[in-house]
Short mmCIF file of C-alpha atoms in Angstrom, two decimals:
data_model
loop_
_atom_site.label_atom_id
_atom_site.label_comp_id
_atom_site.label_asym_id
_atom_site.label_seq_id
_atom_site.Cartn_x
_atom_site.Cartn_y
_atom_site.Cartn_z
CA UNK D 64 -125.62 -146.36 184.55
CA UNK D 65 -124.01 -149.73 183.93
CA UNK D 66 -126.71 -151.70 185.74
CA UNK D 67 -128.65 -154.15 183.61
CA UNK D 68 -131.72 -152.53 182.00
CA UNK D 69 -134.06 -155.02 183.69
CA UNK D 70 -132.83 -154.20 187.19
CA UNK D 71 -132.78 -150.46 186.47
CA UNK D 72 -136.38 -150.55 185.29
CA UNK D 73 -137.37 -152.62 188.32
CA UNK D 74 -135.89 -150.09 190.76
CA UNK D 75 -137.19 -147.19 188.62
CA UNK D 76 -140.73 -148.57 188.87
CA UNK D 77 -140.33 -148.84 192.63
CA UNK D 78 -139.32 -145.16 192.70
CA UNK D 79 -142.21 -144.10 190.46
CA UNK D 80 -144.67 -145.87 192.78
CA UNK D 81 -143.66 -143.61 195.69
CA UNK D 82 -146.62 -141.22 196.24
CA UNK D 83 -144.48 -138.24 197.30
CA UNK D 84 -142.20 -138.66 194.31
CA UNK D 85 -144.95 -138.76 191.69
CA UNK D 86 -146.13 -135.34 192.85
CA UNK D 87 -142.63 -133.87 192.99
CA UNK D 88 -141.37 -135.27 189.70
CA UNK D 89 -140.95 -133.33 186.49
CA UNK D 90 -139.23 -134.44 183.30
CA UNK D 91 -136.61 -131.89 182.23
CA UNK D 92 -135.45 -133.76 179.11
CA UNK D 93 -137.47 -136.83 178.11
CA UNK D 94 -135.48 -139.96 177.25
CA UNK D 95 -133.74 -139.30 173.93
CA UNK D 96 -131.78 -141.75 171.79
CA UNK D 97 -128.69 -140.12 170.35
CA UNK D 98 -124.97 -140.34 169.80
CA UNK D 99 -121.86 -139.76 171.85
CA UNK D 100 -118.71 -139.19 169.84
CA UNK D 101 -116.04 -141.26 171.56
CA UNK D 102 -112.80 -139.43 172.04
CA UNK D 103 -109.55 -141.24 172.80
CA UNK D 104 -105.98 -140.20 173.57
CA UNK D 105 -103.45 -142.33 171.72
CA UNK D 106 -100.05 -143.24 173.19
CA UNK D 107 -97.59 -142.30 170.41
CA UNK D 108 -98.03 -138.51 170.15
CA UNK D 109 -100.47 -138.27 173.09
CA UNK D 110 -102.97 -136.78 170.62
CA UNK D 111 -106.72 -136.99 170.90
CA UNK D 112 -108.84 -138.31 168.03
CA UNK D 113 -112.44 -139.39 167.47
CA UNK D 114 -112.79 -143.16 167.34
CA UNK D 115 -116.45 -143.25 166.33
CA UNK D 116 -119.93 -142.77 167.74
CA UNK D 117 -121.80 -144.78 170.34
CA UNK D 118 -125.59 -145.05 170.53
CA UNK D 119 -126.92 -144.02 173.95
CA UNK D 120 -130.17 -142.88 175.57
CA UNK D 121 -130.13 -139.80 177.77
CA UNK D 122 -132.72 -138.45 180.21
CA UNK D 123 -132.98 -135.69 182.82
CA UNK D 124 -135.55 -135.30 185.59
CA UNK D 125 -136.22 -133.04 188.55
CA UNK D 126 -137.51 -134.16 191.94
CA UNK D 127 -138.32 -130.99 193.85
CA UNK D 128 -134.98 -129.21 193.48
CA UNK D 129 -132.88 -132.31 192.91
CA UNK D 130 -131.74 -132.83 189.33
CA UNK D 131 -131.23 -136.36 188.12
CA UNK D 132 -129.41 -137.15 184.89
CA UNK D 133 -128.53 -140.40 183.20
CA UNK D 134 -127.11 -141.84 180.03
CA UNK D 135 -127.35 -145.54 179.28
CA UNK D 136 -125.89 -147.49 176.40
CA UNK D 137 -128.03 -148.44 173.41
CA UNK D 138 -131.65 -147.63 172.73
CA UNK D 139 -133.46 -147.96 176.02
CA UNK D 140 -135.76 -145.11 177.01
CA UNK D 141 -137.28 -146.89 180.02
CA UNK D 142 -133.85 -147.69 181.47
CA UNK D 143 -132.64 -144.10 180.90
CA UNK D 144 -135.68 -142.68 182.69
CA UNK D 145 -135.25 -145.16 185.54
CA UNK D 146 -131.54 -144.30 185.85
CA UNK D 147 -132.29 -140.55 185.92
CA UNK D 148 -134.88 -141.15 188.66
CA UNK D 149 -132.33 -143.15 190.67
CA UNK D 150 -129.75 -140.38 190.18
CA UNK D 151 -132.15 -137.70 191.44
CA UNK D 152 -133.31 -139.74 194.44
CA UNK D 153 -129.74 -140.50 195.44
CA UNK D 154 -129.26 -136.71 195.85
CA UNK D 155 -132.25 -136.28 198.17
CA UNK D 156 -132.11 -136.30 201.95
CA UNK D 157 -135.84 -136.52 202.74
CA UNK D 158 -136.75 -139.50 204.97
CA UNK D 159 -139.64 -140.43 202.62
CA UNK D 160 -137.07 -141.52 200.08
CA UNK D 161 -134.76 -143.38 202.45
CA UNK D 162 -136.05 -146.83 201.43
CA UNK D 163 -135.58 -145.95 197.77
CA UNK D 164 -132.07 -144.67 198.46
CA UNK D 165 -131.29 -148.02 200.07
CA UNK D 166 -132.63 -149.85 197.01
CA UNK D 167 -130.51 -147.70 194.72
CA UNK D 168 -127.44 -148.23 196.85
CA UNK D 169 -128.04 -151.99 196.69
CA UNK D 170 -128.39 -151.77 192.91
CA UNK D 171 -125.03 -149.96 192.72
CA UNK D 172 -123.32 -152.60 194.86
CA UNK D 173 -124.93 -155.37 192.86
CA UNK D 174 -123.76 -153.76 189.60
CA UNK D 175 -120.19 -153.42 190.84
CA UNK D 176 -120.21 -157.07 191.93
CA UNK D 177 -121.69 -158.19 188.59
CA UNK D 178 -118.96 -156.36 186.64
CA UNK D 179 -116.20 -157.66 188.93
CA UNK D 180 -117.52 -161.19 188.75
CA UNK D 181 -117.72 -161.04 184.97
CA UNK D 182 -114.09 -159.82 184.84
CA UNK D 183 -113.01 -162.66 187.14
CA UNK D 184 -114.91 -165.23 185.11
CA UNK D 185 -113.40 -163.93 181.89
CA UNK D 186 -109.93 -163.95 183.41
CA UNK D 187 -110.28 -167.58 184.42
CA UNK D 188 -110.75 -168.35 180.69
CA UNK D 189 -107.90 -166.06 179.61
CA UNK D 190 -105.22 -166.96 182.16
CA UNK D 191 -104.41 -170.38 180.58
CA UNK D 192 -103.60 -168.57 177.30
CA UNK D 193 -100.60 -166.76 178.83
CA UNK D 194 -97.68 -167.47 176.57
CA UNK D 195 -93.93 -167.30 176.70
CA UNK D 196 -92.49 -168.12 173.30
CA UNK D 197 -88.89 -169.30 173.33
CA UNK D 198 -86.22 -168.19 170.92
CA UNK D 199 -84.28 -170.72 168.87
CA UNK D 200 -80.79 -171.07 170.30
CA UNK J 277 -120.88 -137.41 137.82
CA UNK J 278 -122.56 -139.10 134.91
CA UNK J 279 -125.87 -140.13 136.44
CA UNK J 280 -128.99 -138.53 134.97
CA UNK J 281 -132.30 -139.34 136.60
CA UNK J 282 -134.83 -141.53 134.92
CA UNK J 283 -138.58 -141.70 135.45
CA UNK J 284 -141.03 -144.54 135.85
CA UNK J 285 -140.51 -148.13 136.78
CA UNK J 286 -142.19 -147.66 140.14
CA UNK J 287 -144.27 -150.87 139.97
CA UNK J 288 -141.22 -152.93 139.04
CA UNK J 289 -139.15 -151.28 141.82
CA UNK J 290 -141.86 -152.12 144.38
CA UNK J 291 -142.10 -155.69 143.10
CA UNK J 292 -138.29 -156.10 143.30
CA UNK J 293 -138.24 -154.73 146.83
CA UNK J 294 -141.10 -157.05 147.80
CA UNK J 295 -139.23 -159.99 146.31
CA UNK J 296 -136.17 -159.25 148.45
CA UNK J 297 -138.27 -158.82 151.58
CA UNK J 298 -140.41 -161.89 151.00
CA UNK J 299 -137.49 -164.19 150.22
CA UNK J 300 -135.70 -162.91 153.32
CA UNK J 301 -138.63 -163.25 155.70
CA UNK J 302 -140.40 -166.31 154.30
CA UNK J 303 -138.27 -169.42 154.16
CA UNK J 304 -138.20 -172.96 155.45
CA UNK J 305 -135.29 -172.31 157.79
CA UNK J 306 -135.65 -171.06 161.35
CA UNK J 307 -135.98 -167.35 162.10
CA UNK J 308 -132.50 -165.87 162.54
CA UNK J 309 -132.43 -164.39 166.03
CA UNK J 310 -130.41 -161.24 166.76
CA UNK J 311 -128.77 -163.08 169.63
CA UNK J 312 -127.49 -165.72 167.22
CA UNK J 313 -125.92 -163.08 165.00
CA UNK J 314 -124.34 -161.37 168.02
CA UNK J 315 -123.07 -164.65 169.38
CA UNK J 316 -122.10 -166.69 166.36
CA UNK J 317 -121.14 -163.97 163.89
CA UNK J 318 -119.43 -161.67 166.40
CA UNK J 319 -116.55 -160.73 164.11
CA UNK J 320 -118.91 -159.70 161.34
CA UNK J 321 -120.89 -157.60 163.82
CA UNK J 322 -117.63 -155.96 164.98
CA UNK J 323 -116.49 -155.30 161.43
CA UNK J 324 -119.80 -153.70 160.45
CA UNK J 325 -119.78 -151.45 163.53
CA UNK J 326 -116.18 -150.44 162.84
CA UNK J 327 -116.81 -149.60 159.20
CA UNK J 328 -120.00 -147.74 160.06
CA UNK J 329 -118.19 -145.78 162.78
CA UNK J 330 -121.09 -146.62 165.08
CA UNK J 331 -121.02 -148.81 168.18
CA UNK J 332 -124.29 -150.59 168.88
CA UNK J 333 -124.11 -154.38 168.60
CA UNK J 334 -127.89 -154.95 168.60
CA UNK J 335 -128.46 -152.55 165.72
CA UNK J 336 -125.50 -153.96 163.82
CA UNK J 337 -126.96 -157.46 164.10
CA UNK J 338 -130.31 -156.17 162.79
CA UNK J 339 -128.47 -154.53 159.88
CA UNK J 340 -126.62 -157.76 159.06
CA UNK J 341 -129.88 -159.70 159.05
CA UNK J 342 -131.65 -157.11 156.89
CA UNK J 343 -128.74 -156.98 154.44
CA UNK J 344 -128.66 -160.79 154.21
CA UNK J 345 -125.03 -160.81 155.33
CA UNK J 346 -123.77 -158.11 152.95
CA UNK J 347 -121.35 -156.23 155.22
CA UNK J 348 -121.20 -153.09 153.06
CA UNK J 349 -124.98 -152.92 152.81
CA UNK J 350 -125.18 -153.35 156.60
CA UNK J 351 -122.74 -150.42 157.00
CA UNK J 352 -124.99 -148.38 154.69
CA UNK J 353 -128.05 -149.19 156.84
CA UNK J 354 -126.25 -148.21 160.06
CA UNK J 355 -124.93 -144.97 158.59
CA UNK J 356 -128.44 -144.13 157.34
CA UNK J 357 -129.85 -144.77 160.81
CA UNK J 358 -127.06 -142.78 162.43
CA UNK J 359 -127.94 -139.77 160.29
CA UNK J 360 -131.36 -139.62 162.00
CA UNK J 361 -129.91 -139.33 165.52
CA UNK J 362 -128.83 -136.17 167.33
CA UNK J 363 -125.26 -135.84 168.59
CA UNK J 364 -125.78 -135.54 172.33
CA UNK J 365 -122.21 -134.92 173.39
CA UNK J 366 -118.54 -135.77 172.99
CA UNK J 367 -117.10 -138.20 175.49
CA UNK J 368 -114.23 -137.33 177.78
CA UNK J 369 -110.94 -138.34 176.20
CA UNK J 370 -110.34 -141.96 177.22
CA UNK J 371 -106.66 -142.65 177.67
CA UNK J 372 -105.97 -145.91 175.86
CA UNK J 373 -103.68 -146.84 178.74
CA UNK J 374 -106.93 -147.44 180.69
CA UNK J 375 -107.79 -150.34 178.42
CA UNK J 376 -108.26 -153.79 179.92
CA UNK J 377 -106.88 -156.47 177.67
CA UNK J 378 -108.53 -159.73 176.64
CA UNK J 379 -105.67 -160.52 174.30
CA UNK J 380 -102.22 -159.01 174.14
CA UNK J 381 -99.26 -160.11 172.13
CA UNK J 382 -95.97 -158.36 171.45
CA UNK J 383 -94.43 -159.86 168.31
CA UNK J 384 -91.34 -157.62 168.55
CA UNK J 385 -90.16 -158.51 172.01
CA UNK J 386 -90.05 -161.60 174.16
CA UNK J 387 -89.71 -160.16 177.65
CA UNK J 388 -92.24 -157.38 178.05
CA UNK J 389 -93.83 -155.72 181.07
CA UNK J 390 -96.89 -157.83 181.94
CA UNK J 391 -97.50 -161.13 180.22
CA UNK J 392 -98.41 -161.99 176.69
CA UNK J 393 -101.90 -163.38 176.45
CA UNK J 394 -103.07 -165.22 173.36
CA UNK J 395 -106.73 -164.85 174.31
CA UNK J 396 -109.34 -165.97 171.80
CA UNK J 397 -107.24 -166.66 168.72
CA UNK J 398 -106.60 -169.23 166.00
CA UNK J 399 -103.39 -167.49 164.84
CA UNK J 400 -101.30 -170.53 165.74
CA UNK J 401 -103.72 -173.20 164.58
CA UNK J 402 -103.80 -174.98 161.24
CA UNK J 403 -106.97 -174.16 159.34
CA UNK J 404 -109.24 -177.08 158.55
CA UNK J 405 -112.81 -176.80 157.47
CA UNK J 406 -114.84 -178.55 160.15
CA UNK J 407 -117.20 -180.98 158.51
CA UNK J 408 -118.61 -182.36 161.73
CA UNK J 409 -122.23 -183.45 161.53
CA UNK J 410 -124.63 -181.04 163.27
CA UNK J 411 -125.66 -183.66 165.82
CA UNK J 412 -122.02 -184.29 166.80
CA UNK J 413 -121.31 -180.56 167.04
CA UNK J 414 -124.32 -180.11 169.30
CA UNK J 415 -123.15 -182.96 171.49
CA UNK J 416 -119.70 -181.38 171.76
CA UNK J 417 -121.30 -178.03 172.62
CA UNK J 418 -123.21 -179.66 175.48
CA UNK J 419 -120.02 -181.24 176.84
CA UNK J 420 -118.18 -177.92 176.66
CA UNK J 421 -121.06 -176.16 178.38
CA UNK J 422 -120.85 -178.69 181.19
CA UNK J 423 -117.10 -178.19 181.49
CA UNK J 424 -117.59 -174.40 181.69
CA UNK J 425 -120.07 -174.78 184.51
CA UNK J 426 -117.46 -176.80 186.33
CA UNK J 427 -115.06 -173.84 186.62
CA UNK J 428 -115.14 -172.71 190.22
CA UNK J 429 -111.94 -170.80 190.76
CA UNK J 430 -112.33 -167.21 189.71
CA UNK J 431 -109.40 -164.95 190.43
CA UNK J 432 -109.15 -161.23 189.87
CA UNK J 433 -106.69 -160.43 187.10
CA UNK J 434 -103.41 -158.88 188.26
CA UNK J 435 -103.32 -155.16 187.34
CA UNK J 436 -99.98 -155.47 185.52
CA UNK J 437 -101.49 -158.13 183.28
CA UNK J 438 -104.90 -156.69 182.56
CA UNK J 439 -103.54 -153.16 181.90
CA UNK J 440 -99.93 -153.93 181.00
CA UNK J 441 -97.31 -151.31 180.35
CA UNK J 442 -96.63 -150.83 176.66
CA UNK J 443 -93.60 -151.87 174.68
CA UNK J 444 -93.17 -148.25 173.56
CA UNK J 445 -92.80 -147.25 177.21
CA UNK J 446 -89.96 -149.73 177.48
CA UNK J 447 -88.39 -148.43 174.25
CA UNK J 448 -88.69 -144.87 175.58
CA UNK J 449 -86.88 -145.99 178.76
CA UNK J 450 -84.14 -147.41 176.52
CA UNK J 451 -84.01 -144.13 174.53
CA UNK J 452 -84.75 -146.14 171.39
CA UNK J 453 -87.76 -144.14 170.28
CA UNK J 454 -88.26 -140.81 168.50
CA UNK J 455 -90.26 -138.74 170.96
CA UNK J 456 -93.25 -137.26 169.13
CA UNK J 457 -95.34 -136.60 172.22
CA UNK J 458 -97.18 -133.29 171.88
CA UNK J 459 -97.84 -130.80 174.63
CA UNK J 460 -100.24 -128.50 172.78
CA UNK J 461 -103.26 -130.92 172.79
CA UNK J 462 -104.98 -129.81 169.55
CA UNK J 463 -108.73 -130.22 169.17
CA UNK J 464 -109.45 -133.40 167.15
CA UNK J 465 -110.78 -133.13 163.61
CA UNK J 466 -114.36 -134.41 163.29
CA UNK J 467 -114.68 -136.21 159.96
CA UNK J 468 -118.44 -136.64 160.48
CA UNK J 469 -118.87 -132.86 160.34
CA UNK J 470 -116.28 -131.82 157.73
CA UNK J 471 -114.80 -134.02 155.00
CA UNK J 472 -111.06 -134.39 155.59
CA UNK J 473 -108.86 -133.29 152.68
CA UNK J 474 -105.07 -133.37 152.50
CA UNK J 475 -103.08 -131.97 154.13
CA UNK J 476 -105.17 -133.02 157.12
CA UNK J 477 -104.26 -133.21 160.81
CA UNK J 478 -103.26 -136.67 162.04
CA UNK J 479 -106.47 -136.89 164.10
CA UNK J 480 -108.46 -136.77 160.82
CA UNK J 481 -106.34 -139.52 159.33
CA UNK J 482 -106.71 -141.73 162.41
CA UNK J 483 -110.51 -141.21 162.48
CA UNK J 484 -110.78 -141.94 158.76
CA UNK J 485 -108.80 -145.15 159.07
CA UNK J 486 -110.74 -146.22 162.20
CA UNK J 487 -113.94 -146.33 160.18
CA UNK J 488 -112.42 -147.33 156.85
CA UNK J 489 -113.38 -150.44 154.94
CA UNK J 490 -111.20 -153.28 156.24
CA UNK J 491 -110.42 -154.63 152.78
CA UNK J 492 -109.58 -151.19 151.42
CA UNK J 493 -107.19 -150.51 154.28
CA UNK J 494 -105.49 -153.91 153.98
CA UNK J 495 -105.12 -153.29 150.24
CA UNK J 496 -103.59 -149.85 150.86
CA UNK J 497 -101.17 -151.39 153.35
CA UNK J 498 -100.17 -154.19 150.99
CA UNK J 499 -99.71 -151.80 148.08
CA UNK J 500 -97.71 -149.48 150.30
CA UNK J 501 -95.40 -152.13 151.62
CA UNK J 502 -94.97 -154.31 148.55
CA UNK J 503 -96.21 -152.17 145.71
CA UNK J 504 -94.98 -149.43 143.46
CA UNK J 505 -94.67 -146.72 146.11
CA UNK J 506 -91.03 -147.38 146.86
CA UNK J 507 -91.71 -148.15 150.50
CA UNK J 508 -90.41 -151.63 150.92
CA UNK J 509 -89.62 -151.52 154.61
CA UNK J 510 -89.32 -153.84 157.54
CA UNK J 511 -92.45 -154.16 159.62
CA UNK J 512 -92.48 -155.21 163.25
CA UNK J 513 -95.48 -155.04 165.47
CA UNK J 514 -95.20 -153.85 169.05
CA UNK J 515 -98.53 -154.26 170.78
CA UNK J 516 -101.45 -156.19 169.29
CA UNK J 517 -104.38 -155.98 171.67
CA UNK J 518 -108.07 -156.78 171.92
CA UNK J 519 -109.31 -154.80 174.87
CA UNK J 520 -112.17 -152.87 176.46
CA UNK J 521 -112.20 -149.11 176.86
CA UNK J 522 -114.58 -147.15 179.08
CA UNK J 523 -116.94 -144.65 177.47
CA UNK J 524 -116.76 -141.75 179.93
CA UNK J 525 -118.91 -138.62 179.93
CA UNK J 526 -119.12 -135.68 182.29
CA UNK J 527 -122.19 -135.68 184.52
CA UNK J 528 -123.83 -132.26 184.03
CA UNK J 529 -125.12 -132.08 187.62
CA UNK J 530 -122.23 -133.39 189.72
CA UNK J 531 -119.45 -132.52 187.27
CA UNK J 532 -117.98 -135.99 187.83
CA UNK J 533 -116.73 -138.20 185.03
CA UNK J 534 -119.00 -141.23 184.81
CA UNK J 535 -118.69 -144.43 182.80
CA UNK J 536 -121.66 -145.15 180.55
CA UNK J 537 -120.43 -148.45 179.15
CA UNK J 538 -117.40 -150.29 177.83
CA UNK J 539 -116.45 -150.58 174.18
CA UNK J 540 -114.29 -153.35 172.75
CA UNK J 541 -111.44 -152.25 170.52
CA UNK J 542 -108.49 -153.66 168.59
CA UNK J 543 -105.26 -151.77 169.10
CA UNK J 544 -101.89 -152.04 167.39
CA UNK J 545 -98.52 -150.31 167.53
CA UNK J 546 -96.28 -150.73 164.48
CA UNK J 547 -92.58 -150.18 165.04
CA UNK J 548 -90.75 -148.61 162.15
CA UNK J 549 -87.06 -149.03 161.49
CA UNK J 550 -85.95 -145.58 160.30
CA UNK J 551 -83.41 -145.67 157.51
CA UNK J 552 -84.04 -142.45 155.54
CA UNK J 553 -81.23 -139.96 154.92
CA UNK J 554 -82.95 -137.27 156.98
CA UNK J 555 -84.08 -139.65 159.70
CA UNK J 556 -82.54 -140.57 163.03
CA UNK J 557 -81.26 -144.06 162.20
CA UNK J 558 -80.35 -144.76 165.82
CA UNK J 559 -83.99 -144.82 166.87
CA UNK J 560 -87.37 -146.28 165.94
CA UNK J 561 -90.64 -144.54 165.25
CA UNK J 562 -94.13 -145.91 165.87
CA UNK J 563 -97.49 -145.93 164.07
CA UNK J 564 -100.80 -146.42 165.81
CA UNK J 565 -104.01 -148.24 164.96
CA UNK J 566 -107.28 -148.44 166.90
CA UNK J 567 -110.72 -149.48 165.73
CA UNK J 568 -114.04 -150.66 167.12
CA UNK J 569 -114.43 -154.37 167.88
CA UNK J 570 -112.16 -157.31 167.28
CA UNK J 571 -110.60 -156.60 163.91
CA UNK J 572 -106.83 -157.01 164.20
CA UNK J 573 -106.28 -157.06 160.45
CA UNK J 574 -107.66 -153.54 160.19
CA UNK J 575 -105.79 -152.21 163.23
CA UNK J 576 -102.48 -153.63 161.92
CA UNK J 577 -102.98 -152.01 158.50
CA UNK J 578 -103.95 -148.74 160.19
CA UNK J 579 -100.89 -148.64 162.44
CA UNK J 580 -98.52 -149.29 159.55
CA UNK J 581 -100.24 -146.71 157.35
CA UNK J 582 -100.15 -144.13 160.16
CA UNK J 583 -96.36 -144.27 160.34
CA UNK J 584 -96.03 -144.62 156.54
CA UNK J 585 -98.06 -141.44 156.13
CA UNK J 586 -95.95 -139.61 158.71
CA UNK J 587 -92.71 -140.61 156.96
CA UNK J 588 -94.17 -139.83 153.55
CA UNK J 589 -94.99 -136.25 154.66
CA UNK J 590 -97.10 -135.54 151.57
CA UNK J 591 -94.46 -136.60 149.05
CA UNK J 592 -96.79 -139.17 147.44
CA UNK J 593 -100.55 -139.52 147.18
CA UNK J 594 -100.73 -141.86 150.17
CA UNK J 595 -102.57 -139.45 152.48
CA UNK J 596 -105.03 -138.48 149.75
CA UNK J 597 -105.63 -142.11 148.97
CA UNK J 598 -106.32 -142.95 152.61
CA UNK J 599 -108.60 -140.00 153.23
CA UNK J 600 -110.57 -140.19 150.00
CA UNK J 601 -110.77 -143.79 148.88
CA UNK J 602 -111.05 -146.09 151.89
CA UNK J 603 -114.54 -145.35 153.18
CA UNK J 604 -116.87 -148.32 152.56
CA UNK J 605 -119.95 -146.23 151.91
CA UNK J 606 -118.22 -143.66 149.69
CA UNK J 607 -116.56 -146.18 147.42
CA UNK J 608 -119.41 -148.70 147.26
CA UNK J 609 -121.97 -145.92 146.81
CA UNK J 610 -120.11 -144.50 143.82
CA UNK J 611 -119.58 -147.96 142.37
CA UNK J 612 -123.16 -149.09 142.80
CA UNK J 613 -124.69 -145.97 141.32
CA UNK J 614 -123.32 -147.23 137.99
CA UNK J 615 -126.16 -149.79 138.00
CA UNK J 616 -128.79 -147.05 137.79
CA UNK J 617 -130.09 -146.00 134.37
CA UNK J 618 -127.51 -143.90 132.50
CA UNK J 619 -129.46 -143.76 129.24
CA UNK J 620 -129.05 -140.03 128.67
CA UNK J 621 -125.34 -140.09 129.52
CA UNK J 622 -124.69 -142.96 127.18
CA UNK J 623 -126.87 -141.54 124.40
CA UNK J 624 -124.87 -138.31 124.52
CA UNK J 625 -121.67 -140.37 124.26
CA UNK J 626 -123.02 -142.12 121.15
CA UNK J 627 -124.05 -138.78 119.70
CA UNK J 628 -120.57 -137.37 120.26
CA UNK J 629 -119.01 -140.32 118.46
CA UNK J 630 -121.47 -139.97 115.56
CA UNK J 631 -120.66 -136.25 115.39
CA UNK J 632 -116.94 -137.01 115.22
CA UNK J 633 -117.57 -139.51 112.45
CA UNK J 634 -119.70 -136.98 110.54
CA UNK J 635 -117.06 -134.29 110.97
CA UNK J 636 -114.33 -136.64 109.70
CA UNK J 637 -116.51 -137.72 106.77
CA UNK J 638 -117.15 -134.05 105.88
CA UNK J 639 -113.43 -133.28 106.13
CA UNK J 640 -112.62 -136.29 103.88
CA UNK J 641 -115.23 -135.19 101.32
CA UNK J 642 -113.85 -131.64 101.33
CA UNK J 643 -110.32 -133.02 100.92
CA UNK J 644 -111.39 -135.27 98.02
CA UNK J 645 -113.23 -132.33 96.38
CA UNK J 646 -110.14 -130.17 96.63
#
């Protein structure tokens, strides 16, 4: 769900082009833009409170008996539908979908690597700002 | 409320609206791209999202452009948009200890678990207005871009630095902290469903301050610490962080907790030196602040007001003031409605004054006659 929208849509389109899938697919909940209330637990009293709302797009599909559900950040109905398709396909075992499952698995790996690489890049900027102030003697 | 509706004026209203729209859209300068607003005015985008209580950077940048840079108007636009959207779910409770820092300083303590990281900050820099010519600035930007491309070594951040242990954990280890940790886990108060009124649970106060107007909260803090409330106290900050938090929801099919995205937050812990007669003067207490985006000023005010409110325990109007007067849309909405026609209200005020005059004149005549 954290893949870039472009890549999600690309893999989603690949899924939708599968002839077996198009016959087996039904949309349970069409892509809907809505809000998630973000809940946090603070460290002083270990209490929960609501920080604010986040705009997301949610979608749910069914491929034969396999439910696929997804929620992506922001307003992006195409990406939410694509992510729900990927989620449903990743739960299938049929050989007709094996190529798609491989594509989805690659997308997951690629997303993990993108996030890790971005963290590393950011850290290389941050590390020189480590500070150790000294006290006046 | 004094406002009485007026009729008419529709053509003038449409012409005024058209004037705003035309002047905004038609100009000799370049079209202002959303990406530019996101990139170059990031702190304004963060502030607007925080005060709207809505995280969506793209929409916030649209709102800033539409409002011509008026932050309160942009908050109004986002809140109006938000009211059209369904609430799909509540997230799983994200433990703030899962945050990954991009900046972390501990003003109270030199040697803390993990390092201190200044991050992206001008806190220690003298402020000079840059008057560099555009061409020179562009040239500098190109050089910096080249230097960035040159960075090859990318290391993973050490866990103890990217998610460092908190100063309050250290103070707890030293038995220097009042332990207010709860075990009953009460359901949070949702201020978007029910207006919070004092006495309100702390979760309502924290939510209200998280989406409060930055200026209003800073003003409340300043008044509280230096003003007439009798709360002149020492302030020391524990953690000041700019960090990312995961937005986690439960997958309805697998039942697993999945991360939808990451949200940037500012987080502050304010350490309070207890000196009240009924307080444990051998220990400290702590206030907490957390808000969307990079807005340390707001998080610092919030943390100090959280502990001030706890110590106040309803003795003054502090809680009421925080809950009822710090929302940007509430206060600006009430203020701005004063610009709408109040002809009937004001006419009735004039009539009352004339009636008083007449009554006094009649009384004087009667007195003279007697």
